[in-house]
PDB file of C-alpha atoms in Angstrom:
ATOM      1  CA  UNK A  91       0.000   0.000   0.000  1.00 86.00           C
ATOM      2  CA  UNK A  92       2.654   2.657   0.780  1.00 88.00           C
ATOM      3  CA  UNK A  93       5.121   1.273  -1.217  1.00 84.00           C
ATOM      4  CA  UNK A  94       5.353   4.910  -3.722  1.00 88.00           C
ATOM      5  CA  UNK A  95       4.108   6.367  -0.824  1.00 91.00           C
ATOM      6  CA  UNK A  96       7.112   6.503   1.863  1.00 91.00           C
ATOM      7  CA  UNK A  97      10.508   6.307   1.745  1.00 90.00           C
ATOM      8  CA  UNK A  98      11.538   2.558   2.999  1.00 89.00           C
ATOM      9  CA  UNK A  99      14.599   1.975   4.059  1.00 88.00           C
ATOM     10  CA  UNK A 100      16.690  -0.674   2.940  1.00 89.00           C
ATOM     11  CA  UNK A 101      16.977  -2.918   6.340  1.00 86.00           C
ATOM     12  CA  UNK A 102      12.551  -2.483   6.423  1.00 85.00           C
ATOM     13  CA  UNK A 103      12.264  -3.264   2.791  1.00 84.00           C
ATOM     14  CA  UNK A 104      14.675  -6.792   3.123  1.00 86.00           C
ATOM     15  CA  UNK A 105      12.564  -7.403   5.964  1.00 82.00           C
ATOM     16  CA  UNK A 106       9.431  -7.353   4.682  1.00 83.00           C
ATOM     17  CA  UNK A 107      10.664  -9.057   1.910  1.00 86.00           C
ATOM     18  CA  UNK A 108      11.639 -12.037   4.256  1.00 84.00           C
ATOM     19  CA  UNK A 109       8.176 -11.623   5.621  1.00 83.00           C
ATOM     20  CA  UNK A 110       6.163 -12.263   2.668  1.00 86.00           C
ATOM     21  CA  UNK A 111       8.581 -15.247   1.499  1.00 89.00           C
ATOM     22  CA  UNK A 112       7.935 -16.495   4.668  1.00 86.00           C
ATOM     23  CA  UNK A 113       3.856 -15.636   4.589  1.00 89.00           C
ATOM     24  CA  UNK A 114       4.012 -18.132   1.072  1.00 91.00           C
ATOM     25  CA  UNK A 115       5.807 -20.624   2.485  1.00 92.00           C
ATOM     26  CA  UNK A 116       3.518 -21.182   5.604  1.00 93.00           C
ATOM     27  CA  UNK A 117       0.492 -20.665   3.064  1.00 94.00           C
ATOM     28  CA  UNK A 118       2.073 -23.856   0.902  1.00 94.00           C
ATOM     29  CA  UNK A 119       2.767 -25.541   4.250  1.00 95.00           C
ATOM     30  CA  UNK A 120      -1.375 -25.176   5.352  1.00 94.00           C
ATOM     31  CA  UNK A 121      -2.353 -26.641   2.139  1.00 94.00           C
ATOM     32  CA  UNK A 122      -0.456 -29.556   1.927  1.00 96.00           C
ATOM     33  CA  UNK A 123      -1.113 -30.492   5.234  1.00 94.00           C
ATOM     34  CA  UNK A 124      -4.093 -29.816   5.570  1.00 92.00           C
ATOM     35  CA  UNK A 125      -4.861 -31.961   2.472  1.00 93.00           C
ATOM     36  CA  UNK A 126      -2.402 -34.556   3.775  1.00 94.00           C
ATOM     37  CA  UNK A 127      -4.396 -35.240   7.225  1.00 93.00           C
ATOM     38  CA  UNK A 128      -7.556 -34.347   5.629  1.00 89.00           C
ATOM     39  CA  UNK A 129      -9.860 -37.419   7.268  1.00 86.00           C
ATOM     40  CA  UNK A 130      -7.257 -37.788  10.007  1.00 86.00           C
ATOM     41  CA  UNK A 131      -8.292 -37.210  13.476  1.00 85.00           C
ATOM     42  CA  UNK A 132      -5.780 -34.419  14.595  1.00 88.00           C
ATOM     43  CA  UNK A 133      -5.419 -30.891  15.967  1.00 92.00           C
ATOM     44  CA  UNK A 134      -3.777 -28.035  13.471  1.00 92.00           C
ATOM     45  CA  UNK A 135      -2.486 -24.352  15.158  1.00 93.00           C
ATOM     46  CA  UNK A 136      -0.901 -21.586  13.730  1.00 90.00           C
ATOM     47  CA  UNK A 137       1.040 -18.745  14.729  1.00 89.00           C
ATOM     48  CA  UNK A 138       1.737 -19.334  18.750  1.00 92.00           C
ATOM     49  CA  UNK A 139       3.640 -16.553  20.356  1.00 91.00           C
ATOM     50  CA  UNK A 140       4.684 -17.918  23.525  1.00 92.00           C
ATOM     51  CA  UNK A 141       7.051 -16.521  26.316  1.00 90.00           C
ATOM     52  CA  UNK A 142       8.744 -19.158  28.053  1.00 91.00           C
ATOM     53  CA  UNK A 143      10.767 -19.132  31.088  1.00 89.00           C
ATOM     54  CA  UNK A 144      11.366 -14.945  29.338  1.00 89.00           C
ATOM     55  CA  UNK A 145      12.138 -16.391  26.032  1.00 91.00           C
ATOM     56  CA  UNK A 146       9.762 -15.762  23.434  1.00 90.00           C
ATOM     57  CA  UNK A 147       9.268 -18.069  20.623  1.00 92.00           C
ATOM     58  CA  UNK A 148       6.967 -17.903  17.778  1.00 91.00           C
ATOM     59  CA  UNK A 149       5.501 -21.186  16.097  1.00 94.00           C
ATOM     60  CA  UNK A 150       4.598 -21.756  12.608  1.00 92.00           C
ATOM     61  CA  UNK A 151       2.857 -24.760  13.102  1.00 94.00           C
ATOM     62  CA  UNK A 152       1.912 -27.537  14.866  1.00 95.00           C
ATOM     63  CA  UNK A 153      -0.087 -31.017  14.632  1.00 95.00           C
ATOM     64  CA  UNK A 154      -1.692 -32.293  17.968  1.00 94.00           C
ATOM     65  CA  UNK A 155      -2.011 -36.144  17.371  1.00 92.00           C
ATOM     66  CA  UNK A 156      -3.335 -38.747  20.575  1.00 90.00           C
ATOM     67  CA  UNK A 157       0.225 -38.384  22.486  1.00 90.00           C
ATOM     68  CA  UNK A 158       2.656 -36.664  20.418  1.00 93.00           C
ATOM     69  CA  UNK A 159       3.021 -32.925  18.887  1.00 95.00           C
ATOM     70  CA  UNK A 160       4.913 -32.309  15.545  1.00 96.00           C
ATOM     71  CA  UNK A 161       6.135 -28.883  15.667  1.00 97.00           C
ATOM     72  CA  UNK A 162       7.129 -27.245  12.044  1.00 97.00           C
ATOM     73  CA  UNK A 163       9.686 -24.595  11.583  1.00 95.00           C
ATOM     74  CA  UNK A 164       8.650 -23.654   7.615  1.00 95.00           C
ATOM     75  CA  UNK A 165      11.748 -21.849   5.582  1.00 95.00           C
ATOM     76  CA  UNK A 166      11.129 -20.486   1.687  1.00 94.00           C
ATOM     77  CA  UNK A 167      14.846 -20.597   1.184  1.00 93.00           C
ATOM     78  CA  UNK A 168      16.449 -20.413  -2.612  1.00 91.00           C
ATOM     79  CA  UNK A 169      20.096 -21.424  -1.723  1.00 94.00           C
ATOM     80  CA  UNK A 170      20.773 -24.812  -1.940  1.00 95.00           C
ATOM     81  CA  UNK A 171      21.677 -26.642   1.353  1.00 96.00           C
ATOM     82  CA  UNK A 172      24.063 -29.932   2.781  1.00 95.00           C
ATOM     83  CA  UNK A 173      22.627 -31.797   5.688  1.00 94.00           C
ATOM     84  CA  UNK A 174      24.799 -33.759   7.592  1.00 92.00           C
ATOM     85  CA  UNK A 175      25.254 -35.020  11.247  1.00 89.00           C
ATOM     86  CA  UNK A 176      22.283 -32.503  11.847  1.00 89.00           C
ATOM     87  CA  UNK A 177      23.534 -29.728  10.679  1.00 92.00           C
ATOM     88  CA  UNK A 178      22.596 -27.573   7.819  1.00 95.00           C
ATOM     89  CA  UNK A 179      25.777 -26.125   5.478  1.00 96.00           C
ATOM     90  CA  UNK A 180      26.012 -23.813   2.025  1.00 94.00           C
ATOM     91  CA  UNK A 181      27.002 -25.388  -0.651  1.00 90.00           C
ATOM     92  CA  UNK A 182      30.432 -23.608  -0.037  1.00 92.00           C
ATOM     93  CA  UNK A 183      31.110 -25.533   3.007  1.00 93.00           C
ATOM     94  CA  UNK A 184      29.456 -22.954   6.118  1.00 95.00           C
ATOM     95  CA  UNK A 185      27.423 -24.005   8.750  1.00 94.00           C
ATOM     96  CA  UNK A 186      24.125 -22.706   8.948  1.00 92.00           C
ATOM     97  CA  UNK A 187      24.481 -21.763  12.599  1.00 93.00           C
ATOM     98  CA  UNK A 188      21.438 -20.026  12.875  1.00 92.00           C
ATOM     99  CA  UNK A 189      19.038 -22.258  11.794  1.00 93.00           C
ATOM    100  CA  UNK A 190      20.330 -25.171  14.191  1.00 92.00           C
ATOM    101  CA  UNK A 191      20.528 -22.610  16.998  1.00 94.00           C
ATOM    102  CA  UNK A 192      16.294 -21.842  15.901  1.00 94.00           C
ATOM    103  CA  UNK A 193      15.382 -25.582  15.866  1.00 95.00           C
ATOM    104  CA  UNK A 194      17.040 -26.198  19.024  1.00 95.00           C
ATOM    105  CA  UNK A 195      15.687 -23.202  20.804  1.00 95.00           C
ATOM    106  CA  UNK A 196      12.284 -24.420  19.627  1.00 96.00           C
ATOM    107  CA  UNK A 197      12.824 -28.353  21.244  1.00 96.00           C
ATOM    108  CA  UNK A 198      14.007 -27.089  24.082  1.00 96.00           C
ATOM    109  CA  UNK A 199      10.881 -24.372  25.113  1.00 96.00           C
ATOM    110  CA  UNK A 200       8.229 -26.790  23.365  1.00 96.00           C
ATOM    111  CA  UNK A 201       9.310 -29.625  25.258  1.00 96.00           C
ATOM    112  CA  UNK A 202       9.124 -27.887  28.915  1.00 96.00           C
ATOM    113  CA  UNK A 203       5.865 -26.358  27.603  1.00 96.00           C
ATOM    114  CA  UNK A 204       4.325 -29.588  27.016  1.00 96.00           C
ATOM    115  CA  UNK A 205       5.555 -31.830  29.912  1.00 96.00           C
ATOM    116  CA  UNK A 206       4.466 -28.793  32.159  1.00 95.00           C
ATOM    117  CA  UNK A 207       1.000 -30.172  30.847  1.00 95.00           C
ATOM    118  CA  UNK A 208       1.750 -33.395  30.575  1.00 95.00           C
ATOM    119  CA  UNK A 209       5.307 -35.306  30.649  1.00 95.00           C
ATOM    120  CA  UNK A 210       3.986 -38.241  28.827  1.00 95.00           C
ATOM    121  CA  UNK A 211       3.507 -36.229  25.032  1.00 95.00           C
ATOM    122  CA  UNK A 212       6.491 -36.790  22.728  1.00 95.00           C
ATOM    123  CA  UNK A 213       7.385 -33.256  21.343  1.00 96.00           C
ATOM    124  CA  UNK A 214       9.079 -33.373  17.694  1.00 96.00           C
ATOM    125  CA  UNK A 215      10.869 -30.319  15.771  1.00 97.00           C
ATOM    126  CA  UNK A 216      10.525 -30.759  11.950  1.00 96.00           C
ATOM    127  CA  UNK A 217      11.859 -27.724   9.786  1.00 96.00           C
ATOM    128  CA  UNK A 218      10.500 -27.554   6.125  1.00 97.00           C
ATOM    129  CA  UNK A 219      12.152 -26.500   3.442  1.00 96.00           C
ATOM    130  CA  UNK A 220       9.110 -25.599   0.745  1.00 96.00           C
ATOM    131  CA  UNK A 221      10.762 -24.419  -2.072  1.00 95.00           C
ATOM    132  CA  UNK A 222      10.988 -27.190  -4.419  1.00 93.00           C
ATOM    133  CA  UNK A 223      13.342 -25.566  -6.467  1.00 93.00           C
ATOM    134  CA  UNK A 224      15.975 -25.818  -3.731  1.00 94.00           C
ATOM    135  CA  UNK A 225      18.552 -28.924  -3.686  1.00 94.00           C
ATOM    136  CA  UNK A 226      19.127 -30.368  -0.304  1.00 95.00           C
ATOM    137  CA  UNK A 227      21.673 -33.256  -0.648  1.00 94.00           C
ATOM    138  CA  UNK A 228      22.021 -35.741   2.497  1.00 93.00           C
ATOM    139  CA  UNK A 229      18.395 -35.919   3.504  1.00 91.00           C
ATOM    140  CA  UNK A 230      18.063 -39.587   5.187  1.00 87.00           C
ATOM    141  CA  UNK A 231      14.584 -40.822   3.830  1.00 82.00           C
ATOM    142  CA  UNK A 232      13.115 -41.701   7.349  1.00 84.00           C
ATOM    143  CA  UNK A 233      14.657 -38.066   8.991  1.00 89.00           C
ATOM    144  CA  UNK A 234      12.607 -35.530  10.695  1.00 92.00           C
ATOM    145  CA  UNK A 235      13.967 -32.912   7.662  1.00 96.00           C
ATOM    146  CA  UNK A 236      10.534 -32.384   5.408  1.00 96.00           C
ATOM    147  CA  UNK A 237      10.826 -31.072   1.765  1.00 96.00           C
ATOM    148  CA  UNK A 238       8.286 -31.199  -1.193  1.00 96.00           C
ATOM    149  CA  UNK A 239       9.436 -34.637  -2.400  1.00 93.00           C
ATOM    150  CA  UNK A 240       9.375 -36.530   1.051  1.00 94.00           C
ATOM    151  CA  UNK A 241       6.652 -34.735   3.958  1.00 96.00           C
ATOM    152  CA  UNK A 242       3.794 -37.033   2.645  1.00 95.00           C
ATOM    153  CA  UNK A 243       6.382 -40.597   3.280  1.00 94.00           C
ATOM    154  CA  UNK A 244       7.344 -39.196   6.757  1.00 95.00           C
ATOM    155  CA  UNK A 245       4.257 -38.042   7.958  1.00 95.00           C
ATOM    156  CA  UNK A 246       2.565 -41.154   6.691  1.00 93.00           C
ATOM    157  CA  UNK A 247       2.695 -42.789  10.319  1.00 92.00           C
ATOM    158  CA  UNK A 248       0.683 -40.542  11.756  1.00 91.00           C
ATOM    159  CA  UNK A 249      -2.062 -40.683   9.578  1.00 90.00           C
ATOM    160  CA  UNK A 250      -4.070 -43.063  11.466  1.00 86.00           C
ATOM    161  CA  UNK A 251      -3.652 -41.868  14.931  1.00 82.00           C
ATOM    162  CA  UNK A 252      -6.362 -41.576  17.397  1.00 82.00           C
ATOM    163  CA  UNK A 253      -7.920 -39.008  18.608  1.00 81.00           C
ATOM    164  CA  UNK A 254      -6.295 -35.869  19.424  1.00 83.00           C
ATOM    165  CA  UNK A 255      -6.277 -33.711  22.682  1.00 86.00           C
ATOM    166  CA  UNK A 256      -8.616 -31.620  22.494  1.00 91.00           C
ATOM    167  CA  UNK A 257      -7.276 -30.289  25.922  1.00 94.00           C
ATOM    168  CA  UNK A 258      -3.899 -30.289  25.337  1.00 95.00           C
ATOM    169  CA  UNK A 259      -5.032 -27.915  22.139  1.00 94.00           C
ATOM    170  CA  UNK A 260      -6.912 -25.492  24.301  1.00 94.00           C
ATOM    171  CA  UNK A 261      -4.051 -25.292  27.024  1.00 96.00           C
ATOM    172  CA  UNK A 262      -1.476 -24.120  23.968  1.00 96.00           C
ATOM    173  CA  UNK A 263      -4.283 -21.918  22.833  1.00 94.00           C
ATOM    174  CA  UNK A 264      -4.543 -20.343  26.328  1.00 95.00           C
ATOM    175  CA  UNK A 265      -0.801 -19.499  26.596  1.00 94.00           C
ATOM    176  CA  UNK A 266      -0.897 -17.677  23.155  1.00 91.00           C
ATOM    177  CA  UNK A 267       0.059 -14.106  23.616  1.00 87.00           C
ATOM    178  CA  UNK A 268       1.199 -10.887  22.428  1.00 78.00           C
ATOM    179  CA  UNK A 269       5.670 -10.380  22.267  1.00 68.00           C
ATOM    180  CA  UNK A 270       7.583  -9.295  20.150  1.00 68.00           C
ATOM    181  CA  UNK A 271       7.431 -10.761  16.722  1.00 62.00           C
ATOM    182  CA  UNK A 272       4.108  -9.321  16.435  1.00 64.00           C
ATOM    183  CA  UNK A 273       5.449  -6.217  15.984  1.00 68.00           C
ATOM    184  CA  UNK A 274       4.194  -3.709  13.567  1.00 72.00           C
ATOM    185  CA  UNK A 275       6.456  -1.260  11.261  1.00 77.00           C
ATOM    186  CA  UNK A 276       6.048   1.944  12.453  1.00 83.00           C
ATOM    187  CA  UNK A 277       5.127   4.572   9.880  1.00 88.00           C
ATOM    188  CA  UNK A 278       5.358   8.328   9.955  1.00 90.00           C
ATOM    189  CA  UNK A 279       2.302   9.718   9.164  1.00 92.00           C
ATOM    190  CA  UNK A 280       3.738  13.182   8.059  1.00 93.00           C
ATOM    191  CA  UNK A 281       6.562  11.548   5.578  1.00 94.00           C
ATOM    192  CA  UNK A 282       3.888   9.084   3.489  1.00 94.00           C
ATOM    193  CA  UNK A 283       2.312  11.102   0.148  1.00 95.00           C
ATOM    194  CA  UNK A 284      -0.841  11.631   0.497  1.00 96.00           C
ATOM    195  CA  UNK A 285      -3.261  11.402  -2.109  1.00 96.00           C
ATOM    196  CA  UNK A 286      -5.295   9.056  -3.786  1.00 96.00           C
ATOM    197  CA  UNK A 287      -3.780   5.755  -5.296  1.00 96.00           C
ATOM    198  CA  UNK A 288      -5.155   2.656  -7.021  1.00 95.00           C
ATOM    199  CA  UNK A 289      -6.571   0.147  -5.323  1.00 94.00           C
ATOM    200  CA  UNK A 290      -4.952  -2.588  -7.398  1.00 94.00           C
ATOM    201  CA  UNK A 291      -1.256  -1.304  -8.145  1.00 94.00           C
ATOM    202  CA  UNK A 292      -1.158   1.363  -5.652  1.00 93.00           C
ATOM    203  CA  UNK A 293       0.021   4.161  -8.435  1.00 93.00           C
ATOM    204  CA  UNK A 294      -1.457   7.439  -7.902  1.00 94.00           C
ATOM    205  CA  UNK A 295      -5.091   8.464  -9.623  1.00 95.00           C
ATOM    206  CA  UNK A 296      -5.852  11.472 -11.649  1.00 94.00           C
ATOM    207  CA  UNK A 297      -9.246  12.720 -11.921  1.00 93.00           C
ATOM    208  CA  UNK A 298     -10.746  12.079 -15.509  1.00 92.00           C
ATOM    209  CA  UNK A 299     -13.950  13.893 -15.279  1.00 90.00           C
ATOM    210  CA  UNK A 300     -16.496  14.718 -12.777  1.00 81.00           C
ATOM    211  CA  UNK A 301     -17.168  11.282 -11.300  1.00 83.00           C
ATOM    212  CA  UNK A 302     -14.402   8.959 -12.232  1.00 94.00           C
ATOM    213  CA  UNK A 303     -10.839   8.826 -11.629  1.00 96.00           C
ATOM    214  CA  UNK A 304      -8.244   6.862 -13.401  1.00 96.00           C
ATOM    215  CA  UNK A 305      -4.897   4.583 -12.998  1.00 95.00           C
ATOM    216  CA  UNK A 306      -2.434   5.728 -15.752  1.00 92.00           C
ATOM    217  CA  UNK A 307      -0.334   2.584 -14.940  1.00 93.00           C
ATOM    218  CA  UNK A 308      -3.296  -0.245 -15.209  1.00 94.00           C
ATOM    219  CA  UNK A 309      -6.141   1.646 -16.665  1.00 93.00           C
ATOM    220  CA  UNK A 310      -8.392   0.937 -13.786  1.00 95.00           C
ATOM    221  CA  UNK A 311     -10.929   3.483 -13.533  1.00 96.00           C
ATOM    222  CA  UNK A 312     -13.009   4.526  -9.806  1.00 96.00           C
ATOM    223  CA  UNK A 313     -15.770   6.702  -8.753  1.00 94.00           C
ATOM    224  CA  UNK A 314     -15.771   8.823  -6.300  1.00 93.00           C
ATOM    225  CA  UNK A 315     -16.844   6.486  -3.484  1.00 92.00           C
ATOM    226  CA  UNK A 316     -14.962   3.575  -4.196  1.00 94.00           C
ATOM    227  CA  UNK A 317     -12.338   6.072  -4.493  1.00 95.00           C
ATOM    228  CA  UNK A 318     -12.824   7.264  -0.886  1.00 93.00           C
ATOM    229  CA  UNK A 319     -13.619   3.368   0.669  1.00 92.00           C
ATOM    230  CA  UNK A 320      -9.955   2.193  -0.215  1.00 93.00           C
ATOM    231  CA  UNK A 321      -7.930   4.958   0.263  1.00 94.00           C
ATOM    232  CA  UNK A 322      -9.936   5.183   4.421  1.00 92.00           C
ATOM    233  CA  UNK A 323      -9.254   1.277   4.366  1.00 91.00           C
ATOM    234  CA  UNK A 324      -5.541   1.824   4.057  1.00 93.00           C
ATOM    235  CA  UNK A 325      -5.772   4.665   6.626  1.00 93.00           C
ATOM    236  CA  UNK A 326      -7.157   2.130   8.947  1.00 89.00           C
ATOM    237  CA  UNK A 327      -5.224  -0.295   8.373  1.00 87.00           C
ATOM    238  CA  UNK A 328      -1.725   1.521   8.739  1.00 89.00           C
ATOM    239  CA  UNK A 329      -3.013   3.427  11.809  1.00 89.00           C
ATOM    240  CA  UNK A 330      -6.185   1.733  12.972  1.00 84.00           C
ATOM    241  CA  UNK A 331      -6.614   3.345  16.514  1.00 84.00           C
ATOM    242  CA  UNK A 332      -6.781   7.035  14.811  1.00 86.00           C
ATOM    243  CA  UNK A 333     -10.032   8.490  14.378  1.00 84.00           C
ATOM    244  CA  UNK A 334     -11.206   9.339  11.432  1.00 83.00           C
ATOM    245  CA  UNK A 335     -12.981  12.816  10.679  1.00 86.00           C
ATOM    246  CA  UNK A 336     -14.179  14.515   7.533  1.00 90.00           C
ATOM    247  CA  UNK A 337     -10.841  16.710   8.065  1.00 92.00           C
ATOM    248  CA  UNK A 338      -8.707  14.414   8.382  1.00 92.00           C
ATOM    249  CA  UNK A 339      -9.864  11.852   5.659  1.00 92.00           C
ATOM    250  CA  UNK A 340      -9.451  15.616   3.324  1.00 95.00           C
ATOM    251  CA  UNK A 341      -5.960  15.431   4.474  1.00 96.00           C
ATOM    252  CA  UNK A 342      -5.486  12.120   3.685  1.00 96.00           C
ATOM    253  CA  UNK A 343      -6.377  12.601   0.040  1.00 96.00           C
ATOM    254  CA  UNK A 344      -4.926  15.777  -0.669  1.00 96.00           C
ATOM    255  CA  UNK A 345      -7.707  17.494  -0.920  1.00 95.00           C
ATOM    256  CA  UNK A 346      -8.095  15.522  -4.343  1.00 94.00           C
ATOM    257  CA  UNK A 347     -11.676  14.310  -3.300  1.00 94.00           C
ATOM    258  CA  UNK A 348     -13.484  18.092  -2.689  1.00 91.00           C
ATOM    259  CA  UNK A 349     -14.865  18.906   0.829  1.00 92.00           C
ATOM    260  CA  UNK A 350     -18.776  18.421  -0.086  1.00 91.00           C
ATOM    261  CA  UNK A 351     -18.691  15.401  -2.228  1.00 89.00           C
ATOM    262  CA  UNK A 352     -16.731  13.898   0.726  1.00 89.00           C
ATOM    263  CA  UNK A 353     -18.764  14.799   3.294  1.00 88.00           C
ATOM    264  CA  UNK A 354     -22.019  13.142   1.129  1.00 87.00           C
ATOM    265  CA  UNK A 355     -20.347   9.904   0.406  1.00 86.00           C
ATOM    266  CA  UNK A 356     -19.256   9.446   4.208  1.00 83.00           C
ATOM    267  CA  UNK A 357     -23.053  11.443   5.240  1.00 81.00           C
ATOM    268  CA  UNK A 358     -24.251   8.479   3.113  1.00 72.00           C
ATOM    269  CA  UNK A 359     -23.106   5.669   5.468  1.00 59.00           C
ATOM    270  CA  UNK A 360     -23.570   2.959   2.924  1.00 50.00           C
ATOM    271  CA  UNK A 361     -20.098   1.304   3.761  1.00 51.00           C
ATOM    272  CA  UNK A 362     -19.438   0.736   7.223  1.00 51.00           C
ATOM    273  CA  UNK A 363     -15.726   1.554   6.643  1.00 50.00           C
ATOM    274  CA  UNK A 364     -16.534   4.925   5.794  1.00 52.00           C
ATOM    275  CA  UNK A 365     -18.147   6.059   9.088  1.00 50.00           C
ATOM    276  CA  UNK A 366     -16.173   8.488  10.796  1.00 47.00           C
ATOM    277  CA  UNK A 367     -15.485   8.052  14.334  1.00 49.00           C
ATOM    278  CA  UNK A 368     -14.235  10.660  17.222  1.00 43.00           C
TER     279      UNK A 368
END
């Protein structure tokens, strides 16, 4: 939404460009899954924050099954990989560290989380590698190391388990809370552009006639309202405890939307979006 908008830096753009890699890869990871265990009696979660013992940890994902947990660390990586002794190296021969340090990290809180509950649940770590472009030489068939080509012959086993915990769900549920990797980029308000952009490519609009206004770079063409709905949407979205007034949904816009017709299209009501508040 803001990308021609506000000046990114290069650290915020590489991040959120490891975001949204990561965002597809746990999207790919959902389906297959969830197609994979499809008339299997189990228990899928997503997205625990948990602060353990004050460490935080975030989960991907995670498969409750009758008295074990499989716990998925998901990584979209495009560099091909060496696996040996359990350890992860480039192809030029360095250790990826990091990723060992992640998957042990993760064992070691999951583990006390769950035999807090209840000693008797097996906890495995899994990471998957979903880009099935990537080459990762040394994989043992049988390992605990998923890719593309082998997640459906190790996950096989569990297939037919019985049924889940249902409790042992809602107690992971119940320690799910707010730290800090759901942390929001923090915009500036007085260094994004303001305007009125398209709500498909997110170029600026210029006003063809009376009514309608137009995308130079896709040819989309808006009226005034639907104009006025997305441009308040991204408003809300960015900073969604501001209120929103006629004034400051003029500022917003640049004035590019005049005073009165703005004032009738929010007057109107007809999308809840567009009500102002405070």
């Amino acid at each position: 939404m803001l990308k021609y908008r506000y000046p990114f830096d290069l650290e915020t753009i590489d991040r959120q460009e490891r975001m949204k890699k990561g965002y597809s890869g746990e999207s790919l990871v959902d389906h297959w899954l969830s197609d994979l265990f499809m008339s299997s009696s189990c228990l899928y979660l997503c997205d625990l924050r948990l602060n353990v013992d004050f460490e935080q940890l975030q989960i991907d994902s995670l498969i409750i099954f009758d008295r074990s947990v499989i716990v998925f660390e998901i990584k979209n990586y495009t560099m091909d990989l060496r696996y040996q002794n359990g350890h992860f190296y480039r192809q030029s021969g360095e250790m990826l560290t990091s990723v060992r340090a992640q998957l042990d990290k993760i064992r070691r809180l999951m583990s006390k989380v769950i035999a807090d509950y209840d000693s008797t649940v097996e906890v495995k770590v899994m990471p998957f590698f979903v880009n099935s472009k990537q080459q990762i030489s040394g994989l043992p068939l049988d390992g605990d190391v998923l890719v593309p080509g082998n997640y459906q012959h190790v996950l096989a086993p569990y297939i037919d388990s019985r049924a889940p915990r249902d409790d042992l769900a809602r107690y992971l549920v119940s320690l799910n809370q707010v730290n800090d990797f759901d942390r929001k980029l923090e915009i500036d308000y007085d260094s994004v552009s303001k305007g009125i952009y398209c709500e498909k490519c997110h170029q600026p609009l210029t006003k063809k006639s009376q009514r309608q206004y137009g995308c130079s770079a896709c040819d989309r063409v808006y009226n005034a309202h639907q104009v006025v709905s997305h441009q308040l949407k991204v408003y809300r979205h960015i900073w969604a405890d501001r209120p929103v007034t006629t004034k400051t949904a003029y500022e917003w816009m640049d004035g590019k939307i005049c005073w009165r017709t703005l004032q009738r299209i929010l007057a109107n009501k007809i999308d809840e979006s567009l009500i102002p508040r405070g």
